[in-house]
Amino acid sequence: MAVGQDRGTGQQTDLRTKGLSTNSVGLLASVVLGVSSIAPVYALTATLGPTVTEVGLQMPAIFLAGFLPMLLVAYAYRELNRVAPDCGTSFTWTTKAFNPYVGWLCGWGALLATVIVLSNLAGVAVSFFYLLLGELTGSESVATLGDNTVVNALTCVAFVAVATWITYRGVEATKRVQYVLVGFQMAVLAVFAVLALVKSGSAPGAIPFELSWLDPTAITSFSAFTAGLSLSLFIYWGWDTCLTVNEETAGSARTPGRAALLTMLVIIVTYVGVAIVVQVYAGIGTEGTGLGNPDTGDNVFAALAGPVMGPGLAFLLFLAVVASSASSLQTTFLPTTRTMLAMGTYGALPQRLAEVHPRFRVPSTATLVAGAATAAFYVGMTIISENVLIDTIYALGLMICFYYGLTAYACVWYFRHELRRSTRDLVFKGVLPLLGALMLTAVFVQTAVDTLDPAYGSGSSVFGIGSVFVVGIGLLLLGAVLMLVWRARHPEFFRGQTLRVDTPSLVLDE
């Protein structure tokens, strides 16, 4: 048996329980939390247009291509969770597989990604909230209130405060809210897809379906492929929420991994199905309802709600986007706060972040810090420069590839001595995670190269270097600086005293 593992379960014995509510999340609830965190309705309305701009008719194909590395990485998460079900997930596993420095940076990348997404979700929720009010009241002035900087910022803070409060009340409260919000948005999306299919051919740019839309090799430019893939990775991001609540899940060693795979299957069917239907209905033209129209590219459903659902039901699609972004805003607090909780528990961040509310059994301080950081980040970026906020969102793909990729590499290295034990171990602990890691590495490198161009993102630059590159790589490098500062003051974690590097050696079962 491997050193550092419990003889009965094979799980790591140096992992610490953190006082979270146990056996509170079942398989269905875990899948619902994963789908909610991905926010399919919001993700589709925000990325259908930009993806068509990058890859044209191959949008469904790029959604399939983006699914592959996410699926492969999900296998890595599943295998690591079986032996080390810890809410720190990527942070904890990369620390144990490699060393505390890699683990700290991986945790930093995960925190960056979630805070950026939280602020973006809050902003989208605000915009669609006022669009919904404008639709219901018939007032153009109400619909454009979200464009007012002060109103936008204050409403965003209010949304974040509500999401923080629900999260603070515990995972049971979160679960109940998500059953309603996820059920509603998926039902509206299904109605929208059916009506779009029924009305196919009525829009000026309508085109018939072709199987070639599902062929990623038809994308001739590698740069366009990676740009589309980066967008595709963004819309799948969030499935790992299933794993971050592993300590609160019934059957913590197996249920979260199964939930992650089920979540991915639900999402891929939804994305490819809606992409095909919308492309058939609207086409990829650059005018009117065409998906390539630059005036509607960042908000496709707002442009299609009326023509597809009619004036009587159009408000439901606006409400579904609000529900999607708001529900994801709330569930995205789960991975953020639990990563902070784990890093605080093992001494990689201030110990205050390890505090758990005695009644609600949630990371109390971490939840409040995540809410405050999200609100401050969004308001600060909105006031300083709208371009910086846009470029930060574009840089999100770099963060996702960074910490997902490291986690997949960690799986291969962690189980390296077990890969020749069986075909199953070789495939699921070695081959599949390694392929996923290599794909994400390729996307990371190509995206980093592409973002050097100032034309990428908002078009801003710093000393001639694209601001998306400066923001993305700069924030990761900032993490390295903060890590060294923390090590100088609190070296215990970096000496392996709180969480040790401990990969299993191959010993046959007794």
Short mmCIF file of C-alpha atoms in Angstrom, two decimals:
data_model
loop_
_atom_site.label_atom_id
_atom_site.label_comp_id
_atom_site.label_asym_id
_atom_site.label_seq_id
_atom_site.Cartn_x
_atom_site.Cartn_y
_atom_site.Cartn_z
CA MET A 1 0.00 0.00 0.00
CA ALA A 2 1.23 3.54 -0.70
CA VAL A 3 2.78 5.53 2.10
CA GLY A 4 0.43 8.21 3.36
CA GLN A 5 -2.73 6.37 2.39
CA ASP A 6 -5.34 4.77 4.60
CA ARG A 7 -5.14 0.96 4.34
CA GLY A 8 -8.90 0.57 4.16
CA THR A 9 -9.82 3.28 1.67
CA GLY A 10 -6.62 4.17 -0.18
CA GLN A 11 -7.28 7.85 0.59
CA GLN A 12 -4.59 10.28 1.70
CA THR A 13 -4.24 10.48 5.50
CA ASP A 14 -2.66 13.94 5.70
CA LEU A 15 -5.77 15.65 4.27
CA ARG A 16 -7.71 17.57 6.89
CA THR A 17 -11.43 17.70 7.45
CA LYS A 18 -12.57 21.30 7.48
CA GLY A 19 -15.91 21.25 9.26
CA LEU A 20 -18.09 21.51 6.16
CA SER A 21 -21.57 20.01 6.07
CA THR A 22 -21.20 16.35 5.12
CA ASN A 23 -23.58 14.20 3.01
CA SER A 24 -25.53 17.32 1.97
CA VAL A 25 -25.17 16.92 -1.81
CA GLY A 26 -26.32 13.90 -3.79
CA LEU A 27 -25.64 12.98 -7.42
CA LEU A 28 -28.56 14.99 -8.85
CA ALA A 29 -27.75 18.07 -6.75
CA SER A 30 -24.09 17.83 -7.75
CA VAL A 31 -25.01 17.76 -11.46
CA VAL A 32 -27.39 20.71 -10.97
CA LEU A 33 -24.62 22.72 -9.27
CA GLY A 34 -22.25 21.89 -12.14
CA VAL A 35 -24.75 22.92 -14.83
CA SER A 36 -25.58 26.08 -12.89
CA SER A 37 -21.94 27.08 -12.62
CA ILE A 38 -21.45 26.63 -16.38
CA ALA A 39 -24.51 28.86 -16.99
CA PRO A 40 -25.49 27.47 -20.43
CA VAL A 41 -28.00 30.18 -21.40
CA TYR A 42 -25.63 33.02 -20.49
CA ALA A 43 -22.64 31.25 -22.08
CA LEU A 44 -24.48 30.72 -25.36
CA THR A 45 -25.79 34.27 -25.72
CA ALA A 46 -22.31 35.65 -25.03
CA THR A 47 -20.30 33.31 -27.29
CA LEU A 48 -22.46 32.31 -30.28
CA GLY A 49 -21.63 35.54 -32.11
CA PRO A 50 -17.87 35.71 -31.37
CA THR A 51 -17.48 32.00 -32.20
CA VAL A 52 -19.16 32.43 -35.59
CA THR A 53 -16.88 35.41 -36.22
CA GLU A 54 -13.84 33.18 -35.63
CA VAL A 55 -14.85 29.90 -37.31
CA GLY A 56 -18.00 30.61 -39.34
CA LEU A 57 -20.19 27.59 -40.06
CA GLN A 58 -17.89 25.37 -38.00
CA MET A 59 -19.31 26.72 -34.73
CA PRO A 60 -20.91 23.35 -33.78
CA ALA A 61 -17.60 21.64 -34.63
CA ILE A 62 -15.59 23.95 -32.37
CA PHE A 63 -18.05 23.29 -29.55
CA LEU A 64 -17.34 19.59 -30.01
CA ALA A 65 -13.59 20.25 -30.14
CA GLY A 66 -13.73 22.29 -26.93
CA PHE A 67 -15.61 19.48 -25.22
CA LEU A 68 -12.81 16.97 -25.81
CA PRO A 69 -10.05 18.46 -23.60
CA MET A 70 -12.62 19.27 -20.91
CA LEU A 71 -13.80 15.65 -20.93
CA LEU A 72 -10.23 14.36 -20.75
CA VAL A 73 -9.41 16.68 -17.84
CA ALA A 74 -12.61 15.56 -16.10
CA TYR A 75 -11.18 12.03 -16.01
CA ALA A 76 -8.07 13.42 -14.27
CA TYR A 77 -10.25 15.13 -11.68
CA ARG A 78 -12.23 11.93 -11.16
CA GLU A 79 -9.15 9.78 -10.55
CA LEU A 80 -7.48 12.28 -8.22
CA ASN A 81 -10.71 12.79 -6.28
CA ARG A 82 -10.92 9.05 -5.61
CA VAL A 83 -7.71 9.04 -3.59
CA ALA A 84 -7.77 12.62 -2.29
CA PRO A 85 -11.34 13.99 -1.96
CA ASP A 86 -10.36 17.46 -0.77
CA CYS A 87 -12.25 20.69 -1.51
CA GLY A 88 -8.97 22.33 -2.56
CA THR A 89 -9.04 20.12 -5.71
CA SER A 90 -6.44 21.54 -8.16
CA PHE A 91 -4.47 23.30 -5.42
CA THR A 92 -4.32 20.23 -3.20
CA TRP A 93 -3.63 17.70 -5.96
CA THR A 94 -0.87 19.64 -7.73
CA THR A 95 0.79 20.26 -4.36
CA LYS A 96 0.82 16.55 -3.58
CA ALA A 97 1.89 15.54 -7.09
CA PHE A 98 4.60 18.14 -7.72
CA ASN A 99 5.49 20.58 -4.93
CA PRO A 100 3.97 23.41 -2.85
CA TYR A 101 5.09 26.08 -5.33
CA VAL A 102 3.25 24.54 -8.27
CA GLY A 103 0.27 23.91 -5.99
CA TRP A 104 0.14 27.51 -4.80
CA LEU A 105 0.30 28.90 -8.34
CA CYS A 106 -2.36 26.44 -9.50
CA GLY A 107 -4.61 27.59 -6.65
CA TRP A 108 -3.92 31.21 -7.60
CA GLY A 109 -4.89 30.52 -11.21
CA ALA A 110 -8.14 28.91 -10.09
CA LEU A 111 -8.96 31.85 -7.81
CA LEU A 112 -8.20 34.35 -10.57
CA ALA A 113 -10.48 32.54 -13.00
CA THR A 114 -13.39 32.40 -10.57
CA VAL A 115 -13.14 36.03 -9.45
CA ILE A 116 -13.00 37.19 -13.10
CA VAL A 117 -15.99 35.03 -13.98
CA LEU A 118 -17.92 36.18 -10.91
CA SER A 119 -17.47 39.83 -11.86
CA ASN A 120 -18.42 39.11 -15.48
CA LEU A 121 -21.53 37.18 -14.45
CA ALA A 122 -22.60 40.02 -12.19
CA GLY A 123 -22.20 42.49 -15.04
CA VAL A 124 -24.21 40.33 -17.45
CA ALA A 125 -26.94 39.81 -14.84
CA VAL A 126 -27.22 43.59 -14.42
CA SER A 127 -27.41 44.26 -18.17
CA PHE A 128 -30.09 41.65 -18.79
CA PHE A 129 -31.98 42.68 -15.65
CA TYR A 130 -32.57 46.14 -17.10
CA LEU A 131 -33.23 44.74 -20.58
CA LEU A 132 -35.89 42.54 -18.97
CA LEU A 133 -37.43 45.50 -17.14
CA GLY A 134 -37.40 47.46 -20.38
CA GLU A 135 -39.14 44.59 -22.18
CA LEU A 136 -41.81 44.33 -19.48
CA THR A 137 -42.43 48.08 -19.22
CA GLY A 138 -41.94 48.91 -22.89
CA SER A 139 -39.56 51.69 -21.86
CA GLU A 140 -36.36 52.24 -23.81
CA SER A 141 -34.97 54.44 -21.04
CA VAL A 142 -35.38 51.64 -18.50
CA ALA A 143 -33.74 49.13 -20.84
CA THR A 144 -30.65 51.33 -21.16
CA LEU A 145 -30.22 51.97 -17.42
CA GLY A 146 -27.58 49.26 -17.39
CA ASP A 147 -25.40 51.49 -19.56
CA ASN A 148 -25.23 54.10 -16.80
CA THR A 149 -21.96 53.51 -14.95
CA VAL A 150 -23.25 54.47 -11.49
CA VAL A 151 -26.50 52.51 -11.80
CA ASN A 152 -24.64 49.54 -13.25
CA ALA A 153 -22.07 49.48 -10.45
CA LEU A 154 -24.62 49.87 -7.63
CA THR A 155 -26.89 47.17 -9.08
CA CYS A 156 -23.90 44.87 -9.53
CA VAL A 157 -22.93 45.29 -5.87
CA ALA A 158 -26.52 44.48 -4.89
CA PHE A 159 -26.50 41.30 -7.02
CA VAL A 160 -23.17 40.19 -5.55
CA ALA A 161 -24.44 40.89 -2.02
CA VAL A 162 -27.51 38.70 -2.57
CA ALA A 163 -25.40 35.89 -4.05
CA THR A 164 -22.97 36.15 -1.13
CA TRP A 165 -25.82 35.98 1.38
CA ILE A 166 -27.35 32.86 -0.19
CA THR A 167 -23.94 31.17 -0.31
CA TYR A 168 -23.30 32.13 3.31
CA ARG A 169 -26.54 30.40 4.35
CA GLY A 170 -25.06 27.04 3.39
CA VAL A 171 -25.00 24.47 0.62
CA GLU A 172 -28.58 23.37 1.38
CA ALA A 173 -29.89 26.87 0.64
CA THR A 174 -27.74 27.04 -2.49
CA LYS A 175 -29.04 23.67 -3.66
CA ARG A 176 -32.71 24.63 -3.28
CA VAL A 177 -32.26 27.89 -5.18
CA GLN A 178 -30.41 26.13 -8.00
CA TYR A 179 -33.09 23.50 -8.57
CA VAL A 180 -35.47 26.32 -9.49
CA LEU A 181 -33.08 28.51 -11.50
CA VAL A 182 -31.46 25.69 -13.48
CA GLY A 183 -34.79 24.01 -14.21
CA PHE A 184 -36.26 27.29 -15.46
CA GLN A 185 -33.38 28.28 -17.74
CA MET A 186 -33.08 24.83 -19.30
CA ALA A 187 -36.84 24.70 -19.94
CA VAL A 188 -36.84 28.13 -21.62
CA LEU A 189 -33.80 27.17 -23.70
CA ALA A 190 -35.61 24.04 -24.87
CA VAL A 191 -38.70 26.08 -25.84
CA PHE A 192 -36.51 28.57 -27.71
CA ALA A 193 -34.74 25.78 -29.63
CA VAL A 194 -38.03 24.11 -30.61
CA LEU A 195 -39.58 27.40 -31.80
CA ALA A 196 -36.42 28.29 -33.75
CA LEU A 197 -36.58 24.91 -35.45
CA VAL A 198 -40.27 25.30 -36.23
CA LYS A 199 -39.67 28.76 -37.70
CA SER A 200 -36.52 27.76 -39.61
CA GLY A 201 -36.57 29.32 -43.04
CA SER A 202 -38.51 32.40 -41.95
CA ALA A 203 -35.47 34.58 -41.19
CA PRO A 204 -33.68 36.31 -44.10
CA GLY A 205 -30.34 34.56 -43.49
CA ALA A 206 -31.70 31.05 -42.82
CA ILE A 207 -29.58 28.16 -44.15
CA PRO A 208 -30.11 24.37 -44.28
CA PHE A 209 -28.14 22.07 -41.96
CA GLU A 210 -25.06 20.31 -43.33
CA LEU A 211 -22.98 17.56 -41.70
CA SER A 212 -19.84 19.52 -42.57
CA TRP A 213 -20.71 21.91 -39.74
CA LEU A 214 -19.52 19.17 -37.36
CA ASP A 215 -16.09 18.82 -38.98
CA PRO A 216 -13.37 20.76 -37.08
CA THR A 217 -10.80 20.00 -39.81
CA ALA A 218 -12.71 22.36 -42.11
CA ILE A 219 -11.23 25.26 -40.08
CA THR A 220 -8.16 26.03 -42.18
CA SER A 221 -6.51 28.61 -39.89
CA PHE A 222 -4.85 27.26 -36.74
CA SER A 223 -5.08 30.71 -35.18
CA ALA A 224 -8.83 30.81 -35.83
CA PHE A 225 -9.14 27.28 -34.46
CA THR A 226 -7.40 28.13 -31.18
CA ALA A 227 -9.35 31.38 -30.85
CA GLY A 228 -12.60 29.47 -31.29
CA LEU A 229 -11.35 26.74 -28.98
CA SER A 230 -10.52 29.31 -26.30
CA LEU A 231 -14.11 30.58 -26.47
CA SER A 232 -15.34 27.01 -26.40
CA LEU A 233 -13.31 26.23 -23.28
CA PHE A 234 -14.84 29.26 -21.58
CA ILE A 235 -18.39 28.03 -22.11
CA TYR A 236 -17.57 24.63 -20.55
CA TRP A 237 -15.73 26.11 -17.60
CA GLY A 238 -17.38 25.48 -14.23
CA TRP A 239 -18.07 21.73 -14.30
CA ASP A 240 -15.41 21.27 -11.61
CA THR A 241 -17.81 22.81 -9.09
CA CYS A 242 -19.03 19.22 -8.71
CA LEU A 243 -15.59 18.37 -7.32
CA THR A 244 -15.13 21.40 -5.06
CA VAL A 245 -18.13 20.33 -2.98
CA ASN A 246 -16.69 16.80 -2.65
CA GLU A 247 -16.36 17.02 1.13
CA GLU A 248 -20.06 17.87 1.32
CA THR A 249 -21.16 15.15 -1.12
CA ALA A 250 -22.55 11.75 -0.19
CA GLY A 251 -19.97 9.23 -1.44
CA SER A 252 -17.23 11.86 -1.66
CA ALA A 253 -14.72 9.57 -3.37
CA ARG A 254 -16.91 8.62 -6.35
CA THR A 255 -20.06 10.75 -6.66
CA PRO A 256 -18.33 14.06 -7.59
CA GLY A 257 -16.42 12.44 -10.46
CA ARG A 258 -19.56 10.83 -11.83
CA ALA A 259 -21.44 14.11 -11.49
CA ALA A 260 -18.72 15.95 -13.44
CA LEU A 261 -18.96 13.52 -16.36
CA LEU A 262 -22.78 13.65 -16.37
CA THR A 263 -22.65 17.46 -16.30
CA MET A 264 -20.36 17.47 -19.33
CA LEU A 265 -22.71 15.18 -21.26
CA VAL A 266 -25.75 17.36 -20.50
CA ILE A 267 -23.87 20.47 -21.59
CA ILE A 268 -22.42 19.10 -24.84
CA VAL A 269 -25.86 17.93 -25.99
CA THR A 270 -27.31 21.34 -25.11
CA TYR A 271 -24.57 23.38 -26.77
CA VAL A 272 -24.29 21.47 -30.03
CA GLY A 273 -28.07 21.16 -30.36
CA VAL A 274 -28.71 24.87 -29.80
CA ALA A 275 -25.75 25.88 -32.01
CA ILE A 276 -27.13 23.88 -34.94
CA VAL A 277 -30.70 25.11 -34.50
CA VAL A 278 -29.71 28.77 -34.18
CA GLN A 279 -27.37 28.57 -37.15
CA VAL A 280 -30.12 27.02 -39.27
CA TYR A 281 -32.59 29.72 -38.21
CA ALA A 282 -30.40 32.85 -38.34
CA GLY A 283 -27.45 31.94 -40.55
CA ILE A 284 -24.03 33.54 -40.14
CA GLY A 285 -24.64 36.78 -42.01
CA THR A 286 -23.30 40.10 -40.78
CA GLU A 287 -26.62 41.96 -40.91
CA GLY A 288 -29.99 41.73 -39.16
CA THR A 289 -30.40 38.55 -37.10
CA GLY A 290 -27.33 36.91 -38.66
CA LEU A 291 -25.00 35.45 -36.04
CA GLY A 292 -22.06 37.30 -37.60
CA ASN A 293 -23.64 40.73 -37.02
CA PRO A 294 -21.07 42.66 -34.92
CA ASP A 295 -23.83 44.81 -33.39
CA THR A 296 -25.52 41.81 -31.77
CA GLY A 297 -22.59 39.42 -31.38
CA ASP A 298 -22.19 39.88 -27.63
CA ASN A 299 -25.89 39.39 -26.96
CA VAL A 300 -27.37 37.02 -29.53
CA PHE A 301 -30.47 36.02 -27.58
CA ALA A 302 -31.48 39.66 -27.15
CA ALA A 303 -31.60 39.95 -30.94
CA LEU A 304 -33.37 36.63 -31.50
CA ALA A 305 -35.85 36.66 -28.60
CA GLY A 306 -38.56 38.63 -30.43
CA PRO A 307 -38.32 36.98 -33.87
CA VAL A 308 -38.18 33.44 -32.46
CA MET A 309 -40.45 33.56 -29.41
CA GLY A 310 -42.77 36.39 -30.39
CA PRO A 311 -43.67 39.48 -28.35
CA GLY A 312 -45.66 37.48 -25.81
CA LEU A 313 -42.85 35.09 -24.81
CA ALA A 314 -39.69 37.08 -25.63
CA PHE A 315 -39.38 38.27 -22.02
CA LEU A 316 -38.91 34.64 -20.93
CA LEU A 317 -35.60 34.45 -22.78
CA PHE A 318 -34.40 37.68 -21.13
CA LEU A 319 -35.49 36.25 -17.78
CA ALA A 320 -33.68 32.98 -18.55
CA VAL A 321 -30.40 34.85 -19.18
CA VAL A 322 -30.85 36.74 -15.90
CA ALA A 323 -31.59 33.45 -14.13
CA SER A 324 -28.61 31.75 -15.79
CA SER A 325 -26.08 34.45 -14.96
CA ALA A 326 -27.50 34.99 -11.47
CA SER A 327 -27.53 31.28 -10.65
CA SER A 328 -23.99 30.86 -11.94
CA LEU A 329 -22.93 33.95 -10.01
CA GLN A 330 -24.12 32.22 -6.87
CA THR A 331 -22.70 28.73 -7.50
CA THR A 332 -19.34 30.06 -8.73
CA PHE A 333 -18.82 31.18 -5.14
CA LEU A 334 -18.53 27.49 -4.23
CA PRO A 335 -15.17 26.72 -5.93
CA THR A 336 -13.77 30.14 -4.97
CA THR A 337 -14.57 29.84 -1.29
CA ARG A 338 -13.56 26.19 -0.99
CA THR A 339 -10.21 26.78 -2.67
CA MET A 340 -9.61 29.65 -0.23
CA LEU A 341 -10.73 27.40 2.63
CA ALA A 342 -8.27 24.66 1.67
CA MET A 343 -5.40 27.10 1.11
CA GLY A 344 -6.11 28.67 4.49
CA THR A 345 -6.35 25.26 6.18
CA TYR A 346 -2.95 24.14 4.87
CA GLY A 347 -1.25 27.49 5.53
CA ALA A 348 -0.96 28.65 1.92
CA LEU A 349 -3.14 31.71 2.69
CA PRO A 350 -4.14 33.45 5.95
CA GLN A 351 -5.61 31.08 8.53
CA ARG A 352 -8.71 33.27 8.85
CA LEU A 353 -9.84 31.87 5.50
CA ALA A 354 -10.05 28.42 7.13
CA GLU A 355 -12.93 29.53 9.37
CA VAL A 356 -16.21 27.62 8.94
CA HIS A 357 -19.55 28.96 10.20
CA PRO A 358 -20.65 26.80 13.17
CA ARG A 359 -24.31 26.77 12.10
CA PHE A 360 -24.30 26.93 8.29
CA ARG A 361 -21.09 24.87 7.92
CA VAL A 362 -19.70 26.97 5.08
CA PRO A 363 -16.37 28.85 4.66
CA SER A 364 -17.56 32.00 6.44
CA THR A 365 -14.61 34.38 6.03
CA ALA A 366 -13.76 33.06 2.55
CA THR A 367 -17.35 33.70 1.38
CA LEU A 368 -17.28 37.30 2.57
CA VAL A 369 -13.82 37.86 1.06
CA ALA A 370 -14.94 36.39 -2.29
CA GLY A 371 -18.01 38.65 -2.35
CA ALA A 372 -16.02 41.76 -1.46
CA ALA A 373 -13.27 40.94 -3.98
CA THR A 374 -15.79 40.36 -6.77
CA ALA A 375 -17.64 43.61 -6.13
CA ALA A 376 -14.41 45.61 -5.77
CA PHE A 377 -12.91 44.08 -8.93
CA TYR A 378 -15.96 44.79 -11.08
CA VAL A 379 -16.57 48.31 -9.78
CA GLY A 380 -12.87 49.18 -9.95
CA MET A 381 -12.45 47.92 -13.51
CA THR A 382 -15.68 49.61 -14.63
CA ILE A 383 -14.57 52.95 -13.23
CA ILE A 384 -10.94 52.72 -14.40
CA SER A 385 -11.55 51.43 -17.92
CA GLU A 386 -14.18 49.38 -19.70
CA ASN A 387 -11.39 48.14 -21.97
CA VAL A 388 -9.43 46.65 -19.05
CA LEU A 389 -12.54 44.77 -17.92
CA ILE A 390 -13.09 43.41 -21.44
CA ASP A 391 -9.44 42.36 -21.77
CA THR A 392 -9.52 40.66 -18.37
CA ILE A 393 -12.44 38.54 -19.57
CA TYR A 394 -10.55 37.69 -22.78
CA ALA A 395 -7.57 36.65 -20.64
CA LEU A 396 -9.76 34.15 -18.81
CA GLY A 397 -8.91 31.43 -21.35
CA LEU A 398 -5.26 31.61 -20.26
CA MET A 399 -6.25 31.07 -16.60
CA ILE A 400 -8.50 28.13 -17.46
CA CYS A 401 -5.85 26.39 -19.57
CA PHE A 402 -3.25 27.07 -16.88
CA TYR A 403 -4.88 25.42 -13.89
CA TYR A 404 -6.87 22.73 -15.71
CA GLY A 405 -3.72 21.74 -17.60
CA LEU A 406 -1.60 21.58 -14.45
CA THR A 407 -4.22 19.39 -12.78
CA ALA A 408 -4.23 16.97 -15.72
CA TYR A 409 -0.41 16.77 -15.65
CA ALA A 410 -0.63 16.21 -11.89
CA CYS A 411 -2.84 13.17 -12.45
CA VAL A 412 -0.32 11.55 -14.79
CA TRP A 413 2.60 12.25 -12.46
CA TYR A 414 0.74 11.31 -9.29
CA PHE A 415 -0.20 7.86 -10.64
CA ARG A 416 2.94 7.29 -12.70
CA HIS A 417 3.88 4.15 -10.77
CA GLU A 418 0.43 2.62 -11.32
CA LEU A 419 0.13 3.07 -15.08
CA ARG A 420 1.44 -0.42 -15.88
CA ARG A 421 -0.79 -2.13 -13.35
CA SER A 422 -3.78 -2.45 -15.69
CA THR A 423 -5.18 -1.18 -18.96
CA ARG A 424 -7.74 0.86 -17.06
CA ASP A 425 -5.05 2.63 -15.02
CA LEU A 426 -3.00 3.34 -18.14
CA VAL A 427 -5.97 4.83 -20.02
CA PHE A 428 -7.80 6.79 -17.32
CA LYS A 429 -4.87 7.84 -15.13
CA GLY A 430 -2.33 8.31 -17.90
CA VAL A 431 -3.30 8.53 -21.56
CA LEU A 432 -6.54 10.53 -21.37
CA PRO A 433 -5.36 13.12 -18.79
CA LEU A 434 -2.07 13.57 -20.69
CA LEU A 435 -3.89 14.19 -23.98
CA GLY A 436 -6.12 16.74 -22.25
CA ALA A 437 -3.11 18.46 -20.68
CA LEU A 438 -1.25 18.65 -24.01
CA MET A 439 -4.30 20.11 -25.77
CA LEU A 440 -4.72 22.79 -23.11
CA THR A 441 -1.00 23.56 -23.22
CA ALA A 442 -1.19 24.06 -26.98
CA VAL A 443 -4.18 26.39 -26.60
CA PHE A 444 -2.41 28.31 -23.81
CA VAL A 445 0.74 28.85 -25.90
CA GLN A 446 -1.12 29.79 -29.08
CA THR A 447 -3.47 32.13 -27.20
CA ALA A 448 -0.52 33.79 -25.46
CA VAL A 449 1.14 34.36 -28.83
CA ASP A 450 -2.07 35.68 -30.39
CA THR A 451 -2.75 38.06 -27.50
CA LEU A 452 0.59 39.78 -28.05
CA ASP A 453 -1.20 41.51 -30.92
CA PRO A 454 -2.90 44.71 -29.67
CA ALA A 455 -5.83 43.97 -32.00
CA TYR A 456 -6.81 41.04 -29.76
CA GLY A 457 -9.60 41.97 -27.33
CA SER A 458 -10.38 45.65 -26.86
CA GLY A 459 -7.53 46.79 -29.11
CA SER A 460 -5.57 48.36 -26.26
CA SER A 461 -1.82 47.91 -25.80
CA VAL A 462 0.99 48.55 -23.31
CA PHE A 463 4.32 49.48 -24.94
CA GLY A 464 3.07 47.89 -28.15
CA ILE A 465 2.07 44.61 -26.46
CA GLY A 466 -1.56 43.57 -26.48
CA SER A 467 -3.26 44.38 -23.18
CA VAL A 468 -4.94 40.93 -23.07
CA PHE A 469 -1.46 39.39 -22.87
CA VAL A 470 -0.34 41.96 -20.31
CA VAL A 471 -3.40 41.36 -18.13
CA GLY A 472 -3.40 37.56 -18.42
CA ILE A 473 0.30 36.81 -18.03
CA GLY A 474 0.72 39.78 -15.68
CA LEU A 475 -1.86 38.44 -13.23
CA LEU A 476 -0.21 35.00 -13.25
CA LEU A 477 3.20 36.59 -12.60
CA LEU A 478 1.68 38.68 -9.82
CA GLY A 479 0.75 35.38 -8.20
CA ALA A 480 4.39 34.29 -8.26
CA VAL A 481 5.39 37.50 -6.48
CA LEU A 482 2.66 37.13 -3.86
CA MET A 483 3.68 33.51 -3.33
CA LEU A 484 7.26 34.50 -2.56
CA VAL A 485 6.06 37.21 -0.16
CA TRP A 486 3.83 34.70 1.62
CA ARG A 487 6.66 32.12 1.79
CA ALA A 488 8.94 34.68 3.47
CA ARG A 489 6.35 35.24 6.22
CA HIS A 490 4.84 31.76 6.49
CA PRO A 491 7.25 29.10 5.18
CA GLU A 492 5.57 26.06 6.77
CA PHE A 493 3.42 25.18 3.76
CA PHE A 494 6.37 25.49 1.36
CA ARG A 495 8.46 23.18 3.58
CA GLY A 496 5.81 20.47 3.25
CA GLN A 497 4.87 20.66 6.93
CA THR A 498 1.15 21.16 6.36
CA LEU A 499 0.56 19.27 3.10
CA ARG A 500 3.27 16.97 1.86
CA VAL A 501 4.29 15.84 -1.58
CA ASP A 502 3.20 12.22 -1.55
CA THR A 503 2.60 10.18 -4.70
CA PRO A 504 1.76 6.49 -4.34
CA SER A 505 4.25 3.82 -5.26
CA LEU A 506 3.04 0.65 -6.90
CA VAL A 507 2.42 -2.10 -4.35
CA LEU A 508 0.12 -4.95 -5.25
CA ASP A 509 -3.02 -5.37 -3.16
CA GLU A 510 -2.51 -7.68 -0.23
#
